[in-house]
Short mmCIF file of C-alpha atoms and ligand atoms in Angstrom, two decimals:
data_model
loop_
_atom_site.label_atom_id
_atom_site.label_comp_id
_atom_site.label_asym_id
_atom_site.label_seq_id
_atom_site.Cartn_x
_atom_site.Cartn_y
_atom_site.Cartn_z
CA MET A 1 26.33 53.29 -86.31
CA SER A 2 25.86 55.82 -84.96
CA GLU A 3 22.94 55.55 -81.60
CA THR A 4 19.89 57.27 -83.72
CA ARG A 5 20.44 55.62 -86.36
CA ALA A 6 20.69 52.33 -85.10
CA ALA A 7 17.17 52.61 -82.52
CA HIS A 8 16.19 52.93 -86.66
CA VAL A 9 17.87 49.46 -87.80
CA HIS A 10 17.44 46.00 -86.72
CA ASP A 11 20.74 44.70 -87.01
CA SER A 12 22.21 44.11 -90.10
CA SER A 13 24.65 41.45 -89.17
CA VAL A 14 21.35 39.17 -88.64
CA PRO A 15 19.93 37.83 -92.01
CA VAL A 16 16.25 39.55 -92.49
CA GLU A 17 14.06 37.58 -94.80
CA PRO A 18 13.38 39.09 -97.84
CA PRO A 19 10.10 41.35 -98.19
CA ASP A 20 7.38 39.06 -100.36
CA VAL A 21 7.47 42.40 -102.80
CA PHE A 22 10.50 43.75 -103.47
CA ASP A 23 10.40 47.63 -104.42
CA VAL A 24 13.15 47.64 -107.21
CA ALA A 25 14.43 44.33 -108.70
CA VAL A 26 17.79 44.83 -110.92
CA ILE A 27 18.46 41.77 -113.58
CA GLY A 28 22.20 41.93 -113.62
CA SER A 29 25.23 42.73 -111.11
CA GLY A 30 27.70 44.50 -113.83
CA PRO A 31 28.28 47.67 -112.56
CA ALA A 32 25.00 49.39 -114.22
CA GLY A 33 22.53 46.85 -111.78
CA ALA A 34 25.54 46.77 -109.10
CA GLN A 35 25.16 50.91 -109.52
CA ALA A 36 21.24 50.64 -109.75
CA ALA A 37 21.04 48.68 -106.26
CA VAL A 38 23.15 50.63 -104.84
CA SER A 39 21.44 53.78 -105.50
CA ALA A 40 18.44 52.82 -105.24
CA ALA A 41 19.38 50.83 -101.15
CA HIS A 42 20.82 54.59 -100.39
CA GLN A 43 16.99 55.99 -101.11
CA MET A 44 16.27 53.06 -98.14
CA ARG A 45 14.68 50.76 -100.97
CA SER A 46 14.43 47.22 -101.15
CA VAL A 47 16.27 46.05 -103.30
CA LEU A 48 17.19 42.28 -105.06
CA VAL A 49 19.58 41.56 -107.34
CA VAL A 50 19.03 38.60 -109.78
CA GLU A 51 22.62 37.37 -111.37
CA ALA A 52 23.10 35.06 -113.99
CA GLY A 53 26.78 34.58 -113.46
CA GLY A 54 26.29 32.21 -110.55
CA VAL A 55 24.08 29.48 -112.29
CA SER A 56 25.53 30.19 -116.24
CA GLN A 57 28.50 31.33 -117.74
CA ARG A 58 26.86 34.29 -118.43
CA LYS A 59 28.94 36.09 -115.82
CA GLY A 60 29.13 39.86 -117.94
CA ARG A 61 31.18 41.81 -120.73
CA ALA A 62 33.67 43.25 -117.84
CA PHE A 63 33.85 40.19 -116.46
CA TRP A 64 35.95 38.59 -119.66
CA ASN A 65 38.74 41.69 -119.08
CA LYS A 66 40.40 38.40 -117.68
CA SER A 67 44.22 38.63 -117.23
CA VAL A 68 43.87 42.67 -118.25
CA ASP A 69 43.91 45.90 -116.16
CA PHE A 70 40.79 48.36 -116.89
CA LEU A 71 42.70 51.33 -117.20
CA ASP A 72 39.28 53.77 -116.64
CA VAL A 73 37.54 52.48 -114.56
CA PRO A 74 36.84 55.32 -112.30
CA VAL A 75 38.81 54.84 -108.03
CA PHE A 76 40.94 52.34 -109.49
CA PRO A 77 44.46 52.29 -110.78
CA GLY A 78 43.85 49.07 -112.61
CA ILE A 79 41.59 45.95 -111.98
CA THR A 80 41.52 42.83 -113.34
CA GLY A 81 38.23 42.25 -115.18
CA PRO A 82 37.01 39.32 -111.92
CA LYS A 83 38.55 41.47 -109.34
CA LEU A 84 35.85 44.39 -110.31
CA SER A 85 33.07 41.59 -110.14
CA GLN A 86 33.97 40.68 -106.15
CA ALA A 87 34.72 44.50 -106.10
CA LEU A 88 30.94 45.38 -106.79
CA VAL A 89 29.48 42.28 -104.96
CA ALA A 90 31.67 44.17 -101.78
CA TRP A 91 30.00 47.37 -102.34
CA MET A 92 26.26 45.82 -102.27
CA GLY A 93 27.33 44.04 -99.97
CA ALA A 94 28.03 46.70 -97.42
CA GLN A 95 23.82 47.63 -97.72
CA PRO A 96 22.86 44.12 -96.85
CA GLY A 97 18.76 43.61 -96.67
CA HIS A 98 17.43 44.31 -93.38
CA VAL A 99 14.26 46.21 -91.69
CA VAL A 100 14.12 49.90 -91.04
CA THR A 101 11.33 52.62 -88.94
CA ILE A 102 10.62 55.05 -90.46
CA SER A 103 7.89 56.97 -87.95
CA GLY A 104 7.18 54.47 -86.66
CA VAL A 105 6.70 52.21 -89.59
CA SER A 106 8.83 48.88 -90.19
CA ARG A 107 9.78 48.53 -93.91
CA HIS A 108 12.39 46.19 -95.82
CA SER A 109 15.60 48.02 -97.33
CA GLY A 110 19.02 47.37 -98.58
CA ILE A 111 19.53 44.84 -100.84
CA TRP A 112 19.01 40.71 -101.40
CA ARG A 113 21.41 39.50 -104.54
CA ARG A 114 20.02 36.61 -105.90
CA ALA A 115 21.92 33.95 -108.44
CA GLY A 116 19.38 32.65 -111.49
CA MET A 117 18.95 33.46 -114.92
CA VAL A 118 16.13 35.57 -115.67
CA LEU A 119 13.71 33.20 -117.92
CA ARG A 120 11.04 35.58 -117.67
CA VAL A 121 8.91 38.65 -116.35
CA THR A 122 5.61 39.06 -115.99
CA ARG A 123 3.16 42.06 -115.53
CA GLY A 124 2.01 40.69 -112.05
CA GLU A 125 -0.93 41.10 -109.64
CA ALA A 126 -0.81 43.08 -106.73
CA PRO A 127 -1.01 41.52 -103.63
CA ASP A 128 -4.61 40.40 -102.64
CA GLY A 129 -5.93 42.45 -105.86
CA ALA A 130 -4.61 45.94 -103.82
CA THR A 131 -2.87 48.50 -106.05
CA ALA A 132 1.16 48.67 -105.37
CA PRO A 133 1.84 51.22 -103.52
CA ALA A 134 2.69 54.21 -106.48
CA GLY A 135 4.16 51.31 -108.56
CA TYR A 136 3.58 48.60 -110.67
CA LEU A 137 4.62 45.44 -110.44
CA PHE A 138 6.90 43.17 -112.42
CA GLU A 139 6.36 39.31 -111.95
CA ILE A 140 10.53 37.82 -112.32
CA GLU A 141 11.06 33.87 -113.53
CA ALA A 142 14.87 32.85 -112.43
CA SER A 143 16.43 29.90 -113.03
CA THR A 144 18.58 29.52 -110.03
CA LYS A 145 19.83 26.77 -109.93
CA ALA A 146 23.93 25.31 -112.15
CA LEU A 147 21.51 22.91 -115.31
CA LYS A 148 22.97 19.23 -115.21
CA PRO A 149 21.85 17.38 -117.69
CA GLY A 150 19.45 15.73 -117.13
CA VAL A 151 17.92 17.43 -113.65
CA PRO A 152 14.58 19.70 -114.97
CA LEU A 153 15.19 23.55 -113.89
CA THR A 154 14.90 25.27 -110.83
CA VAL A 155 13.02 28.11 -111.42
CA GLU A 156 11.77 30.84 -108.82
CA ARG A 157 9.20 33.53 -108.76
CA PHE A 158 10.48 36.77 -107.86
CA ARG A 159 8.42 40.09 -107.46
CA ALA A 160 8.95 43.16 -107.82
CA ARG A 161 6.94 47.10 -108.09
CA SER A 162 9.81 48.66 -110.31
CA LEU A 163 12.72 47.20 -112.45
CA VAL A 164 16.14 48.56 -113.82
CA ILE A 165 17.05 45.54 -116.63
CA ALA A 166 21.10 45.69 -116.14
CA SER A 167 21.33 42.33 -117.89
CA GLY A 168 24.37 43.89 -121.18
CA PHE A 169 24.70 42.35 -124.33
CA GLU A 170 27.05 39.15 -125.00
CA ASP A 171 29.83 39.40 -128.50
CA VAL A 172 28.31 37.88 -131.51
CA TRP A 173 32.20 35.51 -132.07
CA PRO A 174 32.48 34.21 -135.37
CA ASP A 175 33.04 30.07 -136.13
CA ILE A 176 36.00 29.80 -135.96
CA GLU A 177 37.17 26.50 -133.85
CA VAL A 178 33.88 25.99 -133.05
CA THR A 179 33.37 22.30 -131.05
CA GLU A 180 30.44 20.41 -132.93
CA GLY A 181 27.34 19.76 -131.23
CA ALA A 182 28.21 21.67 -128.37
CA ASP A 183 24.70 23.73 -127.72
CA ARG A 184 26.62 26.54 -125.56
CA LEU A 185 28.62 29.31 -126.70
CA TYR A 186 30.82 28.45 -123.97
CA GLN A 187 31.50 24.93 -125.15
CA SER A 188 31.19 25.53 -129.08
CA HIS A 189 33.23 28.21 -129.14
CA ARG A 190 36.08 27.58 -126.16
CA VAL A 191 39.06 27.45 -128.28
CA MET A 192 37.70 31.38 -129.10
CA PHE A 193 37.36 31.86 -124.92
CA ARG A 194 40.72 30.88 -124.10
CA TYR A 195 42.46 33.47 -126.01
CA ALA A 196 39.99 36.09 -125.34
CA GLY A 197 40.01 39.41 -122.74
CA ASN A 198 44.22 38.35 -123.11
CA ARG A 199 46.44 40.67 -123.23
CA LYS A 200 47.94 38.64 -126.15
CA GLY A 201 44.26 36.99 -126.90
CA TRP A 202 41.07 37.98 -128.60
CA HIS A 203 39.97 41.63 -128.56
CA VAL A 204 36.38 42.94 -128.68
CA CYS A 205 36.85 46.85 -128.08
CA ILE A 206 39.48 48.94 -129.59
CA ARG A 207 38.55 51.40 -127.54
CA CYS A 208 39.57 49.36 -124.34
CA ASP A 209 42.19 47.38 -126.01
CA GLY A 210 44.13 49.33 -128.36
CA HIS A 211 46.01 50.52 -125.73
CA LEU A 212 48.52 47.74 -125.22
CA HIS A 213 49.31 47.25 -129.19
CA VAL A 214 50.76 50.26 -129.48
CA ASP A 215 52.80 50.41 -133.16
CA GLU A 216 52.19 46.57 -133.54
CA HIS A 217 50.60 44.69 -136.12
CA LEU A 218 46.23 44.18 -135.45
CA ALA A 219 44.57 41.24 -137.28
CA ILE A 220 40.99 42.54 -137.59
CA VAL A 221 38.46 40.00 -137.56
CA ALA A 222 35.28 41.81 -139.11
CA SER A 223 33.46 42.07 -141.93
CA GLY A 224 31.74 44.68 -143.57
CA ASP A 225 31.01 48.38 -141.59
CA PHE A 226 32.66 46.37 -137.97
CA GLY A 227 35.82 46.37 -139.81
CA TRP A 228 35.95 49.55 -141.07
CA HIS A 229 34.72 50.99 -137.23
CA VAL A 230 37.42 48.84 -135.74
CA ALA A 231 40.76 49.82 -138.21
CA ARG A 232 39.01 54.03 -138.58
CA GLY A 233 39.50 53.67 -134.74
CA ALA A 234 42.99 52.07 -134.29
CA GLN A 235 44.35 54.52 -136.03
CA ASP A 236 45.00 56.04 -132.42
CA PHE A 237 47.07 53.73 -131.22
CA THR A 238 49.32 51.87 -134.47
CA ALA A 239 49.00 52.61 -138.32
CA LYS A 240 49.85 48.80 -138.91
CA ALA A 241 46.73 46.63 -139.37
CA THR A 242 44.90 44.02 -141.68
CA ILE A 243 40.99 43.40 -141.84
CA PHE A 244 39.90 39.85 -142.43
CA THR A 245 36.48 39.39 -143.38
CA ASN A 246 36.86 35.24 -142.32
CA GLY A 247 35.03 33.76 -145.91
CA GLU A 248 32.63 37.56 -146.43
CA PRO A 249 32.87 39.44 -149.38
CA PRO A 250 34.17 42.65 -147.81
CA ALA A 251 30.88 44.79 -148.14
CA LEU A 252 32.33 48.21 -147.64
CA SER A 253 31.32 51.57 -149.80
CA GLU A 254 34.48 52.25 -152.65
CA ALA A 255 34.99 55.47 -151.04
CA ARG A 256 36.03 53.57 -147.60
CA LEU A 257 37.94 50.89 -149.30
CA ALA A 258 39.47 53.96 -151.31
CA VAL A 259 40.79 55.17 -147.95
CA LEU A 260 41.90 52.05 -146.84
CA LYS A 261 43.84 50.80 -149.72
CA GLU A 262 45.48 54.51 -149.30
CA ARG A 263 46.51 53.70 -145.60
CA GLY A 264 47.64 50.20 -146.12
CA ILE A 265 45.74 48.10 -144.62
CA ALA A 266 44.97 45.11 -147.15
CA ILE A 267 41.93 43.33 -147.11
CA GLU A 268 41.65 39.58 -146.69
CA THR A 269 38.89 37.63 -146.85
CA GLU A 270 39.90 33.60 -146.82
CA PRO A 271 37.45 32.42 -144.69
CA ILE A 272 39.96 31.54 -141.13
CA VAL A 273 39.84 27.46 -140.43
CA ALA A 274 42.36 27.80 -137.39
CA HIS A 275 43.91 29.54 -134.55
CA ILE A 276 47.87 29.34 -133.49
CA GLY A 277 48.26 30.12 -130.21
CA ARG A 278 51.40 29.29 -127.33
CA GLY A 279 48.91 28.66 -123.96
CA ASN A 280 46.85 31.33 -123.74
CA ASP A 281 48.53 33.62 -126.66
CA LEU A 282 46.99 34.25 -129.50
CA LEU A 283 50.18 34.59 -131.85
CA GLY A 284 48.79 33.87 -135.71
CA LEU A 285 45.16 32.43 -137.83
CA ARG A 286 45.77 30.25 -139.85
CA LEU A 287 43.92 30.53 -143.58
CA ALA A 288 41.66 28.13 -146.21
CA SER A 289 44.81 28.01 -148.16
CA GLY A 290 47.31 26.95 -145.74
CA ARG A 291 48.20 30.20 -145.29
CA GLU A 292 49.78 31.86 -142.02
CA VAL A 293 49.60 35.20 -140.67
CA MET A 294 51.20 36.40 -137.69
CA ALA A 295 49.61 39.83 -136.23
CA ASP A 296 50.26 41.41 -132.26
CA GLY A 297 46.79 41.98 -131.68
CA PHE A 298 43.50 40.21 -132.54
CA PHE A 299 40.22 42.69 -132.79
CA VAL A 300 37.03 40.95 -133.38
CA ASP A 301 33.51 42.55 -134.23
CA TYR A 302 30.77 40.63 -135.65
CA GLY A 303 27.58 42.00 -133.67
CA LEU A 304 26.01 42.01 -129.86
CA LYS A 305 23.24 40.23 -129.41
CA ALA A 306 20.73 41.54 -126.19
CA ASN A 307 20.88 40.11 -123.35
CA ARG A 308 16.47 40.53 -123.10
CA GLU A 309 15.03 37.26 -124.14
CA TYR A 310 13.08 37.01 -120.81
CA LEU A 311 11.42 40.28 -121.92
CA ARG A 312 8.45 37.79 -124.24
CA PRO A 313 6.57 39.18 -126.82
CA GLU A 314 3.60 36.82 -125.30
CA ASP A 315 4.23 37.77 -122.51
CA GLY A 316 3.38 41.13 -123.81
CA TRP A 317 6.20 43.39 -123.92
CA ASP A 318 7.19 45.43 -127.32
CA PRO A 319 9.63 47.52 -126.06
CA LYS A 320 11.46 50.14 -128.66
CA VAL A 321 14.68 48.94 -129.48
CA ASP A 322 17.49 50.28 -132.31
CA ASP A 323 18.88 48.60 -135.52
CA GLU A 324 21.42 46.86 -132.79
CA GLY A 325 17.79 45.36 -130.20
CA LEU A 326 18.83 47.44 -127.86
CA LEU A 327 16.22 49.73 -125.69
CA VAL A 328 15.31 53.21 -126.39
CA VAL A 329 15.25 55.26 -123.26
CA ASP A 330 14.38 58.33 -121.95
CA ASP A 331 16.80 61.12 -119.93
CA ASP A 332 15.68 58.25 -116.80
CA GLY A 333 16.10 55.43 -117.55
CA ALA A 334 12.67 54.52 -118.41
CA VAL A 335 11.95 52.13 -121.15
CA LEU A 336 9.91 53.04 -124.04
CA GLY A 337 7.41 51.98 -125.56
CA GLN A 338 6.60 51.53 -129.60
CA ASP A 339 4.79 54.95 -128.78
CA ASP A 340 7.49 56.97 -127.61
CA GLU A 341 5.98 56.61 -124.08
CA PRO A 342 7.99 55.21 -120.70
CA ILE A 343 6.75 51.66 -120.13
CA PRO A 344 5.55 52.15 -116.76
CA GLY A 345 8.04 50.81 -113.58
CA LEU A 346 10.79 49.69 -116.52
CA PHE A 347 13.93 51.27 -116.37
CA ALA A 348 17.73 49.98 -118.09
CA ALA A 349 21.03 50.62 -117.45
CA GLY A 350 24.71 50.08 -118.93
CA ASP A 351 25.48 47.93 -122.15
CA ILE A 352 21.85 47.21 -123.15
CA VAL A 353 20.72 51.03 -123.64
CA SER A 354 20.76 52.36 -127.53
CA GLY A 355 23.06 54.53 -128.11
CA GLU A 356 25.31 54.90 -125.54
CA TYR A 357 29.11 54.39 -125.16
CA ASN A 358 29.48 50.31 -124.67
CA LEU A 359 31.82 51.68 -121.32
CA ILE A 360 32.54 50.36 -117.95
CA ALA A 361 31.89 54.57 -116.12
CA THR A 362 29.55 54.93 -118.63
CA ALA A 363 27.05 51.90 -117.15
CA PHE A 364 27.52 53.56 -113.44
CA GLY A 365 26.30 56.39 -114.84
CA LEU A 366 23.36 54.94 -116.56
CA GLY A 367 23.08 52.53 -113.93
CA GLN A 368 22.61 55.20 -111.30
CA ASN A 369 19.71 57.10 -113.03
CA ALA A 370 17.95 53.90 -113.25
CA GLY A 371 18.06 53.07 -109.64
CA LEU A 372 16.86 56.98 -108.79
CA ALA A 373 14.15 56.66 -110.77
CA ALA A 374 13.82 53.19 -109.93
CA ALA A 375 13.60 54.64 -106.13
CA ASP A 376 11.80 57.39 -106.69
CA MET A 377 8.69 56.46 -108.40
CA MET A 378 7.84 54.86 -104.81
CA ARG A 379 7.43 58.23 -103.06
CA ALA A 380 3.88 58.83 -101.24
CA TRP A 381 3.58 62.49 -101.93
C1 FAD B 401 37.31 41.59 -122.98
C2 FAD B 401 36.53 42.73 -122.71
C3 FAD B 401 37.60 44.67 -121.66
C4 FAD B 401 36.94 45.49 -122.01
N1 FAD B 401 37.39 46.75 -121.73
C5 FAD B 401 37.08 47.65 -120.94
C6 FAD B 401 37.31 48.81 -120.49
O1 FAD B 401 39.18 48.44 -120.93
N2 FAD B 401 37.21 49.88 -120.43
C7 FAD B 401 35.38 50.20 -119.76
O2 FAD B 401 35.28 50.79 -119.70
N3 FAD B 401 35.43 49.52 -120.54
C8 FAD B 401 35.59 47.87 -121.29
N4 FAD B 401 34.76 47.05 -121.35
C9 FAD B 401 32.96 46.95 -122.52
C10 FAD B 401 33.01 46.68 -120.35
O3 FAD B 401 33.00 45.91 -119.97
C11 FAD B 401 31.34 47.23 -120.39
O4 FAD B 401 31.11 48.16 -120.48
C12 FAD B 401 30.55 46.76 -119.14
O5 FAD B 401 30.95 45.71 -118.78
C13 FAD B 401 28.75 46.67 -119.59
O6 FAD B 401 28.39 47.23 -117.91
P1 FAD B 401 26.94 46.49 -117.31
O7 FAD B 401 26.89 45.65 -116.21
O8 FAD B 401 25.75 46.92 -118.39
O9 FAD B 401 26.99 45.18 -119.06
P2 FAD B 401 27.96 43.79 -118.07
O10 FAD B 401 28.84 43.75 -117.49
O11 FAD B 401 27.92 42.86 -119.02
O12 FAD B 401 26.99 43.01 -117.06
C14 FAD B 401 25.97 42.13 -117.44
C15 FAD B 401 24.92 41.51 -116.37
O13 FAD B 401 24.32 40.49 -116.69
C16 FAD B 401 23.83 39.20 -116.26
N5 FAD B 401 22.85 38.72 -116.64
C17 FAD B 401 22.88 38.93 -118.67
N6 FAD B 401 21.44 38.68 -118.77
C18 FAD B 401 21.42 37.83 -117.49
C19 FAD B 401 19.93 37.77 -117.60
N7 FAD B 401 19.05 36.80 -118.47
N8 FAD B 401 19.26 36.59 -116.12
C20 FAD B 401 19.86 37.85 -115.10
N9 FAD B 401 21.65 37.92 -115.01
C21 FAD B 401 21.82 38.24 -115.78
C22 FAD B 401 25.80 38.89 -116.69
O14 FAD B 401 25.60 37.89 -116.42
C23 FAD B 401 26.42 40.91 -116.51
O15 FAD B 401 26.72 40.34 -115.02
C24 FAD B 401 34.91 45.52 -122.02
C25 FAD B 401 34.74 44.54 -122.57
C26 FAD B 401 35.06 43.44 -123.07
C27 FAD B 401 34.57 42.45 -122.70
#
């Protein structure tokens, strides 16, 4: 650290109490949230990052790439999901929360990370009734301890002048070998999760994992247009695929059915009742009739569920969303309301944004956009 800078920045190895009101709060610290936080802190803002991974199994889509290397993440030649998550934590840690003095005025800057599942966001009152400087106040309510049966929630509240939503989405999984009575997705679908994110397991993105199965036979478990899009994307990697609708009608137009037939892509409509696996490798699927179908790669697409349940309608939140429930934003990453106007102080980045590639480099780009826009909002003139 240069002498000039050292004179203005407190020793960052000494923990600094966080501010009462953060300049920017970020929900989620996958690629989009981490980048938004780093970009806003780089502009001297105080940034709170609330991340559910430490208190729940909601760890982000990137994390679930358990043993497959991402080949298209900037800078890394190849990196698994868990290692990327660690790298993002280290990256955010390079700008720890501290106090900076500029022209004799001290203020907080840098990143404070908290483990917490955000449950609710409301518009807050400015402290002592004053208007927040060049910003809008949000109150963020988060459950900050892992849930235990019979133990009440530990809920903490945080305040911020702007908010970046980077909480992504959850893939919807079909009900194959579900554990009855389990109320959490990761328990009810634990058999599917055993195979998910492995080289020989369930994949959710043909663009991401098609290269693992070049010229191999793919099982595509999806129905209607989802199955069509996966099969169409698969042509870059292989011509051999079968669509499994898992007991539903194919729900495809005559024209699409004709193309699939011409390409030799069969459609199986029998329900799938079980996995055929060895260790964490998925080898095939057992159908209701008892027939076993083996394949080399398994792709599933049942749609998605946007992680934005904390923007509750009863609290006045009514953002504009697309058919899948993803947020519509403007060029600055500002979340739009039903009137197509930006909702003041509210930004979004990454997979939760409508109309973008659901990919890591895109999430980084959108994260920078939203983080800088939130930081710029604080300028006094
Ligand atoms: C198996 C798999 C393979 C993939 N392969 C590739 C690939 O090869 N290349 C590629 O570019 N992309 C790939 N992707 C896609 C990539 O992972 C996503 O596009 C990327 O992770 C999106 O980043 P994000 O930050 O928007 O969301 P995420 O990475 O999903 O992060 C969202 C974060 O928000 C947190 N969160 C959610 N809800 C809350 C809440 N209420 N409170 C607090 N925190 C919350 C989550 O814990 C999570 O950490 C793959 C995805 C999967 C699932």
